[in-house]
JSON list of C-alpha atoms in Angstrom, two decimals:
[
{"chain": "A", "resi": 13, "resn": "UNK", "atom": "CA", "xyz": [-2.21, -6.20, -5.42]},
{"chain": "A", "resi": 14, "resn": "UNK", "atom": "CA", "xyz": [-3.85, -9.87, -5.34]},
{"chain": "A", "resi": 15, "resn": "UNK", "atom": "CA", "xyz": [-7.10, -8.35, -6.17]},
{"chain": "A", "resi": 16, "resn": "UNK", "atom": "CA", "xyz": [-7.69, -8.92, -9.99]},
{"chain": "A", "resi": 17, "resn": "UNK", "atom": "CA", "xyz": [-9.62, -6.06, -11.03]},
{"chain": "A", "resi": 18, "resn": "UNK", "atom": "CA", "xyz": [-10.12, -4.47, -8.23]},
{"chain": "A", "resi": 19, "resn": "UNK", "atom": "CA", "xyz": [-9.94, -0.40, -7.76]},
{"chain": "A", "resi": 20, "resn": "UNK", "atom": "CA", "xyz": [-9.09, 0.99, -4.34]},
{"chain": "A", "resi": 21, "resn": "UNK", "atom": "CA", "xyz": [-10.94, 4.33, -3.16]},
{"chain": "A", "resi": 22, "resn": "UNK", "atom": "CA", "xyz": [-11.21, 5.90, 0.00]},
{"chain": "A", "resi": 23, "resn": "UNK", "atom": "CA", "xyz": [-13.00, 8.60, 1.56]},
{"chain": "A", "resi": 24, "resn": "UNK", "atom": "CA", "xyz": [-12.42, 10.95, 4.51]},
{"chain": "A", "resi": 25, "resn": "UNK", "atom": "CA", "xyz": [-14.38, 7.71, 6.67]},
{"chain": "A", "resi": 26, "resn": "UNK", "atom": "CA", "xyz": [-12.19, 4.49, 5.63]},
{"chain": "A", "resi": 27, "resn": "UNK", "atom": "CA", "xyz": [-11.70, 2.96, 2.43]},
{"chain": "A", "resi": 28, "resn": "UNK", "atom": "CA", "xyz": [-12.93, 0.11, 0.22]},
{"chain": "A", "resi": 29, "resn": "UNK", "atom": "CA", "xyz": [-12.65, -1.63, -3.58]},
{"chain": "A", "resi": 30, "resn": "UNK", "atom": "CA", "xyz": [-14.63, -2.22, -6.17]},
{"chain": "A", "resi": 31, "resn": "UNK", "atom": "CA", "xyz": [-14.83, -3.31, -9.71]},
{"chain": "A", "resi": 32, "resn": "UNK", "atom": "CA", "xyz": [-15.53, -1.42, -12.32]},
{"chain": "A", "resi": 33, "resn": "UNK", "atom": "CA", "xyz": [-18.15, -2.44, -15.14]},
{"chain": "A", "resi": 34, "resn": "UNK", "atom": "CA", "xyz": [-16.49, -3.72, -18.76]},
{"chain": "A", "resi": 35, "resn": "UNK", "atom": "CA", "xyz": [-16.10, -0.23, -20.55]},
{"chain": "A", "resi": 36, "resn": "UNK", "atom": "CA", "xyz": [-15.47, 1.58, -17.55]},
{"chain": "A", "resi": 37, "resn": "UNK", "atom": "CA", "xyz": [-13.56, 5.25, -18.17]},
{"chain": "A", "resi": 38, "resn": "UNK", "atom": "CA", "xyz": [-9.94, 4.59, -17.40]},
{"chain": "A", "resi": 39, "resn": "UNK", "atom": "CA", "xyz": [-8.93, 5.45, -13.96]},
{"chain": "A", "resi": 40, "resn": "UNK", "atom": "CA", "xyz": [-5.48, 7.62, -12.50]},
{"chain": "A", "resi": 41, "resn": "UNK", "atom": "CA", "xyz": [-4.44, 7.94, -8.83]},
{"chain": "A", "resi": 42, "resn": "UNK", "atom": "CA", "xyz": [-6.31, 10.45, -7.32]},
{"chain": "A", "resi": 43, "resn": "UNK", "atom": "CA", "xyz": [-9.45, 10.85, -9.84]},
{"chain": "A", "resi": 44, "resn": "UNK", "atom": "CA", "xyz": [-12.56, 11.83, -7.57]},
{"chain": "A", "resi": 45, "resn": "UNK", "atom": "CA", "xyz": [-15.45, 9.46, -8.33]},
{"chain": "A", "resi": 46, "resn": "UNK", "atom": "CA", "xyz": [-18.80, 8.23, -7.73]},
{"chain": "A", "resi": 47, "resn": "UNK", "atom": "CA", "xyz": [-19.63, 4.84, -7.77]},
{"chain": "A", "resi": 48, "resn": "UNK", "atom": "CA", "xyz": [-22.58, 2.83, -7.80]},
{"chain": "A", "resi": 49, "resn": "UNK", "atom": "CA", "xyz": [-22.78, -0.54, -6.78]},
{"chain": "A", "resi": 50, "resn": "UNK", "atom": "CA", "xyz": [-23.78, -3.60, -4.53]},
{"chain": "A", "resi": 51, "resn": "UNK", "atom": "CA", "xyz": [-21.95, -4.33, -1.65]},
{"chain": "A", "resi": 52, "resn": "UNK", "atom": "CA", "xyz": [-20.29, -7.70, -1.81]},
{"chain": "A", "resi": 53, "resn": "UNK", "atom": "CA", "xyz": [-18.04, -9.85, 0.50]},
{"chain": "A", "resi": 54, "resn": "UNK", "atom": "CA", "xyz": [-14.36, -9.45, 0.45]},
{"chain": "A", "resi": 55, "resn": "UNK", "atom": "CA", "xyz": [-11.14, -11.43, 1.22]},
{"chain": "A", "resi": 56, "resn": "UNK", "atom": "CA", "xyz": [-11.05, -9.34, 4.34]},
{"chain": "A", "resi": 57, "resn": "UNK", "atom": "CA", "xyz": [-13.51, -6.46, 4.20]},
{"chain": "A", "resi": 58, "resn": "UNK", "atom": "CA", "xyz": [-16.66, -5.83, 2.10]},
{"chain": "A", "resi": 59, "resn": "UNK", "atom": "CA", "xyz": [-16.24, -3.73, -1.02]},
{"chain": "A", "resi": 60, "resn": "UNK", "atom": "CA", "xyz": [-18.43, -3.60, -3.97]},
{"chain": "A", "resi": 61, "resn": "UNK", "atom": "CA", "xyz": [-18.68, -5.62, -7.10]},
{"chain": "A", "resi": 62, "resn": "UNK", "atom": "CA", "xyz": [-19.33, -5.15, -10.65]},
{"chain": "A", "resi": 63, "resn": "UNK", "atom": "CA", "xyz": [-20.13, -1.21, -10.24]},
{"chain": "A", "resi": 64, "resn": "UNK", "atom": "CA", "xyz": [-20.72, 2.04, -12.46]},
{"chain": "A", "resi": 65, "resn": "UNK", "atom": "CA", "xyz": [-18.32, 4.29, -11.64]},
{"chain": "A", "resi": 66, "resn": "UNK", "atom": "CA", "xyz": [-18.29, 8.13, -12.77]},
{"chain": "A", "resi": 67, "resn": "UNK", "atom": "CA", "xyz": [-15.04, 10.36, -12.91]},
{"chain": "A", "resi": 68, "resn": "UNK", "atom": "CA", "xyz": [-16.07, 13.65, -11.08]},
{"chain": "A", "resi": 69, "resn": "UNK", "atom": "CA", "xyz": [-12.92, 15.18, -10.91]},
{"chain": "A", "resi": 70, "resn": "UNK", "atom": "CA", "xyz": [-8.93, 15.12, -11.09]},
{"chain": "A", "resi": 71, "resn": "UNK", "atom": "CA", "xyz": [-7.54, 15.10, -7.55]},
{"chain": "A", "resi": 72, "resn": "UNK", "atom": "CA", "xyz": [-4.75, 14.30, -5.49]},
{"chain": "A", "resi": 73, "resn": "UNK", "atom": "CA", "xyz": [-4.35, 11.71, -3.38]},
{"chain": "A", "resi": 74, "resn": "UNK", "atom": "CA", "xyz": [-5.45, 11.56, 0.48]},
{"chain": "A", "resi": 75, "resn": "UNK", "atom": "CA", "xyz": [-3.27, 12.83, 2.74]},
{"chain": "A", "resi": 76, "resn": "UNK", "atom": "CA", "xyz": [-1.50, 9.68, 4.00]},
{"chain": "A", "resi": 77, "resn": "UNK", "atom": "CA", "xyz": [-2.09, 8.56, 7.85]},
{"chain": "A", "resi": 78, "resn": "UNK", "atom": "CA", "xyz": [0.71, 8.13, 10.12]},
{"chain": "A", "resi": 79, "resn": "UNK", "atom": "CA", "xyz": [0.52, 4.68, 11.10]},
{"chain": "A", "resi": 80, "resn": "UNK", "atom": "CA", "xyz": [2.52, 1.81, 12.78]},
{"chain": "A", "resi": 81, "resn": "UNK", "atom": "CA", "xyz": [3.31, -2.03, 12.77]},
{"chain": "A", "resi": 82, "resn": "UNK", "atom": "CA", "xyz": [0.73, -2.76, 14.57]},
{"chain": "A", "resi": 83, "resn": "UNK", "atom": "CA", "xyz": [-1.86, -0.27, 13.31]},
{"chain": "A", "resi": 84, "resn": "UNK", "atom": "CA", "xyz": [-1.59, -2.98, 10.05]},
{"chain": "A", "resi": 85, "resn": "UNK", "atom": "CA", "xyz": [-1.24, -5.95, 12.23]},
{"chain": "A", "resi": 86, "resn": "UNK", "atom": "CA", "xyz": [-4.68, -4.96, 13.38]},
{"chain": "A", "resi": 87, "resn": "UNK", "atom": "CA", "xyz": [-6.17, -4.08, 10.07]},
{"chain": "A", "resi": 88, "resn": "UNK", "atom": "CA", "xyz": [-7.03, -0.97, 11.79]},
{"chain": "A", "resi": 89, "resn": "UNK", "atom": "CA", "xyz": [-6.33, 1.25, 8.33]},
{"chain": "A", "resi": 90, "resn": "UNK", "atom": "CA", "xyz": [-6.78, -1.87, 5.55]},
{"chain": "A", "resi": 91, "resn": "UNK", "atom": "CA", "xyz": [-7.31, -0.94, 2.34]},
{"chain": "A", "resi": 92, "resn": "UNK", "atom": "CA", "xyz": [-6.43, 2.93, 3.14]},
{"chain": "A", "resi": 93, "resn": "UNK", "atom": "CA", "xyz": [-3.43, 5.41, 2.12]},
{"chain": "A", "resi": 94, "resn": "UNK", "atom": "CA", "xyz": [-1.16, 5.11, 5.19]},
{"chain": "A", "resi": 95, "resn": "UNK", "atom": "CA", "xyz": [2.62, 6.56, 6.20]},
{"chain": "A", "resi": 96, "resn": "UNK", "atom": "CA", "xyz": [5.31, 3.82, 7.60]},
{"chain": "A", "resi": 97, "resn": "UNK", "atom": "CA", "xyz": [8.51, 5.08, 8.59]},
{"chain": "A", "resi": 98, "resn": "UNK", "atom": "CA", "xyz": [11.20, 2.55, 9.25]},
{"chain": "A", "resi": 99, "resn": "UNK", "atom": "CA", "xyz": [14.84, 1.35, 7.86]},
{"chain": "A", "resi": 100, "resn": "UNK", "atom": "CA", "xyz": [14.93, -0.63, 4.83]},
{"chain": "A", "resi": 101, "resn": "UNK", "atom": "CA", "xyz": [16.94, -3.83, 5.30]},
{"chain": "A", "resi": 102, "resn": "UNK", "atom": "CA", "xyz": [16.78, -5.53, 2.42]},
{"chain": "A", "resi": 103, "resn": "UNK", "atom": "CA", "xyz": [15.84, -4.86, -1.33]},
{"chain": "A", "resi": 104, "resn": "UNK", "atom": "CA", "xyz": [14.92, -6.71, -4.36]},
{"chain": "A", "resi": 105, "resn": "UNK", "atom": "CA", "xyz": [13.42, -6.63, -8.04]},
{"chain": "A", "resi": 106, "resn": "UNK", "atom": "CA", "xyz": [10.36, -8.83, -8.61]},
{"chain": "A", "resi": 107, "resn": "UNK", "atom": "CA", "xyz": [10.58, -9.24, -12.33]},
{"chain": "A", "resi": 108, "resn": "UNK", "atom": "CA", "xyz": [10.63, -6.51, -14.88]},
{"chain": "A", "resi": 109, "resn": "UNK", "atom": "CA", "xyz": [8.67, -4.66, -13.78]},
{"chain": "A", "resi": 110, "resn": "UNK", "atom": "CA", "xyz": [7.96, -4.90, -10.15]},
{"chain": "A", "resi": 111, "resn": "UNK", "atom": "CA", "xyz": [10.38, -4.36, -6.62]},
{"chain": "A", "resi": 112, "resn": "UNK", "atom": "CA", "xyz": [10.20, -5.29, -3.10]},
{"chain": "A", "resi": 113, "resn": "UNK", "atom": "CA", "xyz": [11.68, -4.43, 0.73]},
{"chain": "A", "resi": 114, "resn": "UNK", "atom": "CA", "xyz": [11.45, -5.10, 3.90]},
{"chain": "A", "resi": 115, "resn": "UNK", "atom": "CA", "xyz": [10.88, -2.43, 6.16]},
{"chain": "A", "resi": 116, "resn": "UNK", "atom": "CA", "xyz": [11.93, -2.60, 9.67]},
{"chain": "A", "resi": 117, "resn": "UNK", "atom": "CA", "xyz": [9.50, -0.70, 11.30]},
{"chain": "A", "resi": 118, "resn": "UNK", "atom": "CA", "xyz": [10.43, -0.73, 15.51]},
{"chain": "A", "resi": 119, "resn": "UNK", "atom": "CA", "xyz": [10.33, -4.59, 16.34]},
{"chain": "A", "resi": 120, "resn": "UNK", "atom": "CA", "xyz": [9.26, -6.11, 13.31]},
{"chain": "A", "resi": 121, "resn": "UNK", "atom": "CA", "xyz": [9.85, -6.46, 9.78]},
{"chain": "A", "resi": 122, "resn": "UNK", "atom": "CA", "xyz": [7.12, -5.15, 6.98]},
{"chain": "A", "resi": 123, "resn": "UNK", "atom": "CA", "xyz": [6.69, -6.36, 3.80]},
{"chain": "A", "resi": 124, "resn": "UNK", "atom": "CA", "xyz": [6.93, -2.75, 0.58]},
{"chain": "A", "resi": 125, "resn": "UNK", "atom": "CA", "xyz": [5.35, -4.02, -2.47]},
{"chain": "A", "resi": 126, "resn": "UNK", "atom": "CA", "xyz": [6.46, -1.26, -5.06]},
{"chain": "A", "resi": 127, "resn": "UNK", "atom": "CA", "xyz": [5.12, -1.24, -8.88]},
{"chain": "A", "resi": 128, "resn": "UNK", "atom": "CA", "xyz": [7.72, -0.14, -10.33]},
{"chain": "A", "resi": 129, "resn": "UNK", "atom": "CA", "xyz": [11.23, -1.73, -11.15]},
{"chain": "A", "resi": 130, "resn": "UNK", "atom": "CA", "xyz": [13.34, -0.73, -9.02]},
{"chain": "A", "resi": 131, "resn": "UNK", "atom": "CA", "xyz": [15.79, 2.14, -9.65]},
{"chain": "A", "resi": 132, "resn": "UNK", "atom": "CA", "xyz": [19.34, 1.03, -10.68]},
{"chain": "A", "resi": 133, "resn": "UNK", "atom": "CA", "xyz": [22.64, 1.93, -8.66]},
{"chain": "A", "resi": 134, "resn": "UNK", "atom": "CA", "xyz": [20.11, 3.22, -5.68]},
{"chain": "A", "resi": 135, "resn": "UNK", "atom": "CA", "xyz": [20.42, 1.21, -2.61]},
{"chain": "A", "resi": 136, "resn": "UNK", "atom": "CA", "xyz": [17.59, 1.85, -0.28]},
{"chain": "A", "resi": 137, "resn": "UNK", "atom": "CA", "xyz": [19.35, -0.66, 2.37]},
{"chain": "A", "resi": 138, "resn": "UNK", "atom": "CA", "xyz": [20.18, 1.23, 5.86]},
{"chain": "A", "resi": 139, "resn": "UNK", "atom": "CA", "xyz": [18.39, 4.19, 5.21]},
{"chain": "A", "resi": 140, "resn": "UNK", "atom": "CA", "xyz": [15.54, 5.86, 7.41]},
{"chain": "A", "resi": 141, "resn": "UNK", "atom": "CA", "xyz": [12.54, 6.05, 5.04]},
{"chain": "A", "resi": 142, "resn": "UNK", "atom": "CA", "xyz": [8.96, 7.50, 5.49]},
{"chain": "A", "resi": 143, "resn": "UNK", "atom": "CA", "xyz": [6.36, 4.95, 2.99]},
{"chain": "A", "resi": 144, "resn": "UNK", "atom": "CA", "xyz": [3.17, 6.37, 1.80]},
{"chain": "A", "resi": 145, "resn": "UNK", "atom": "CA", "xyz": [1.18, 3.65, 0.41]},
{"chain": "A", "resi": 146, "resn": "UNK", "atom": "CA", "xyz": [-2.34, 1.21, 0.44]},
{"chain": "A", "resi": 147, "resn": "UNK", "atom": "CA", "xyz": [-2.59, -1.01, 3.63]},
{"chain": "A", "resi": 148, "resn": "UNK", "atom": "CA", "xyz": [-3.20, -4.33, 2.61]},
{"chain": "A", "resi": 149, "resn": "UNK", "atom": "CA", "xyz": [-1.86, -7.98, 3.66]},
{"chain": "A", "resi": 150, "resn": "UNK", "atom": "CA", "xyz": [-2.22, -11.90, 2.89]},
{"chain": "A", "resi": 151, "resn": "UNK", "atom": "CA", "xyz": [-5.40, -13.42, 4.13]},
{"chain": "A", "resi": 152, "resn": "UNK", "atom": "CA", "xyz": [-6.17, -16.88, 4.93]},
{"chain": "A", "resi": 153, "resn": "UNK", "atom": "CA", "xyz": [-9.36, -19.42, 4.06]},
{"chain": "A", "resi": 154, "resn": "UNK", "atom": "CA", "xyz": [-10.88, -18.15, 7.27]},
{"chain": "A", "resi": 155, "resn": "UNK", "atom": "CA", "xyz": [-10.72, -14.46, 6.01]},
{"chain": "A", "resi": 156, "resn": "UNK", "atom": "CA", "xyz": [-8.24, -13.38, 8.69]},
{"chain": "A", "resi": 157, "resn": "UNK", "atom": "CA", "xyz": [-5.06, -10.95, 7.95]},
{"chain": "A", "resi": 158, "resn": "UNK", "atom": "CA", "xyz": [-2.07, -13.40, 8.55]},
{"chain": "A", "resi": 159, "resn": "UNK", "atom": "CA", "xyz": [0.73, -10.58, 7.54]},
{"chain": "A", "resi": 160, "resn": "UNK", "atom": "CA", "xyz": [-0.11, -7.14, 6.41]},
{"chain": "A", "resi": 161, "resn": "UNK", "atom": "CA", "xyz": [2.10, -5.81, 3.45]},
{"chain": "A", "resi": 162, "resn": "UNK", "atom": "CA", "xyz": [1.99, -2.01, 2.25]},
{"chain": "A", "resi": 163, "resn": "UNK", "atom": "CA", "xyz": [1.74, -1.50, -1.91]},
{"chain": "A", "resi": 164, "resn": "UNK", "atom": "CA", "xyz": [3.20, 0.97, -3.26]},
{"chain": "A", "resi": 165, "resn": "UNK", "atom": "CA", "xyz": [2.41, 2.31, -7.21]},
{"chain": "A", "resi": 166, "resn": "UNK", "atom": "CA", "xyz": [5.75, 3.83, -7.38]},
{"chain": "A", "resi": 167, "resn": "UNK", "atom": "CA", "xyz": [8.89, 5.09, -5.95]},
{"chain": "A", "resi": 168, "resn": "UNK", "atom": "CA", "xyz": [7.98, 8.45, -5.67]},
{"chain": "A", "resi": 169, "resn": "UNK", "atom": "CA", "xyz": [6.00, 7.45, -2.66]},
{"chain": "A", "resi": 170, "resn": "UNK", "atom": "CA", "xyz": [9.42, 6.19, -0.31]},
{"chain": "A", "resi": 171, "resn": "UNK", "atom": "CA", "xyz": [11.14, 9.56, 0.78]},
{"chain": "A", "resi": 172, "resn": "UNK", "atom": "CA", "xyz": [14.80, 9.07, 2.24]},
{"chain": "A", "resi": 173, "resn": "UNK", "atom": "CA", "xyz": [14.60, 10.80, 5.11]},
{"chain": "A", "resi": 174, "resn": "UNK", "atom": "CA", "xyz": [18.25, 9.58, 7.02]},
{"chain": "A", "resi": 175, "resn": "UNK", "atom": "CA", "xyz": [21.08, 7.84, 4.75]},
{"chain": "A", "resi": 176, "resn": "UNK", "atom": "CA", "xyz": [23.24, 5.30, 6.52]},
{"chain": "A", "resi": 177, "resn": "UNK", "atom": "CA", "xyz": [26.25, 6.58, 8.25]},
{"chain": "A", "resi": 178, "resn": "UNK", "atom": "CA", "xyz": [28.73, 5.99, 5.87]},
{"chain": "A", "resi": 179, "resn": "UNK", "atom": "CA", "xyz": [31.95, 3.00, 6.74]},
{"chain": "A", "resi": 180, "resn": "UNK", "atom": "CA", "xyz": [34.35, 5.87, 7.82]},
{"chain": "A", "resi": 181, "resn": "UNK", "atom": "CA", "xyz": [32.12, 7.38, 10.61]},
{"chain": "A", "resi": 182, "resn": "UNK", "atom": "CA", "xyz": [31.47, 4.22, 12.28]},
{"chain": "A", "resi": 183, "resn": "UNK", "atom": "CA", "xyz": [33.48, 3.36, 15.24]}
]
């Protein structure tokens, strides 16, 4: 995400960033924490900045929302775990270590930043999929969301859930 050192966490109300103090205990997806800090302006939305933050517990992650094109568009669930469902249309690796596709999801295309490479002889392109990732998107020098993007940490998190119809069943 294009938040250097930033650590997303969300609660059953919305969700937010901050950064963690140098020294900080390493954090995993899902860890349960409290955090301590001073609110401070973001790109788009406040978060906190240089914060204590306190591992409580392992967890799981929150239960993704069902969400739409235009639930991003409006920045309605930035910066929290939502579900896209949608057909993938194209895919690509972004480096090593990184992949990318667009998601056409009803009239318009989104943006699936995944970090992770992506996984050889598997073409995502033409299938139904269902997306469970962080809301997020590009914002301008006026702080406004110009195109919202969903980040994914890995490919665990895009479930097929219709494969194309293969060449020899279409008409």
């Amino acid at each position: 995400l294009d938040v250097p050192g930033a650590v997303f966490l969300q609660d059953h109300t919305a969700g937010t960033f901050f950064r963690p103090q140098p020294g900080s205990p390493t954090l995993a997806l899902g860890d349960v924490v409290r955090v301590i800090g001073r609110t401070a302006p973001g790109l788009y939305l406040p978060g906190l900045g240089p914060s204590q933050v306190e591992i409580l517990s392992k967890g799981s992650l929150p239960r993704a929302i069902d969400a739409n094109y235009e639930d991003l568009w409006e920045g309605r669930y930035h910066y929290q775990r939502i579900a896209l469902q949608g057909i993938v249309r194209s895919q690509a690796p972004v480096g090593e270590s990184r992949s990318l596709f667009k998601l056409a999801a009803g009239s318009r295309v989104v943006e699936v930043r995944v970090e992770a490479p992506l996984e050889k002889d598997l073409v995502y392109i033409d299938r139904r999929v269902r997306v469970e990732g962080l809301a997020a998107g590009f914002i301008n020098e006026r702080r406004q969301l110009v195109q919202p993007y969903l980040w994914v940490s890995s490919w665990s998190h895009v479930t097929t859930e219709q494969l194309p119809a293969s060449a020899s069943d279409l008409p």
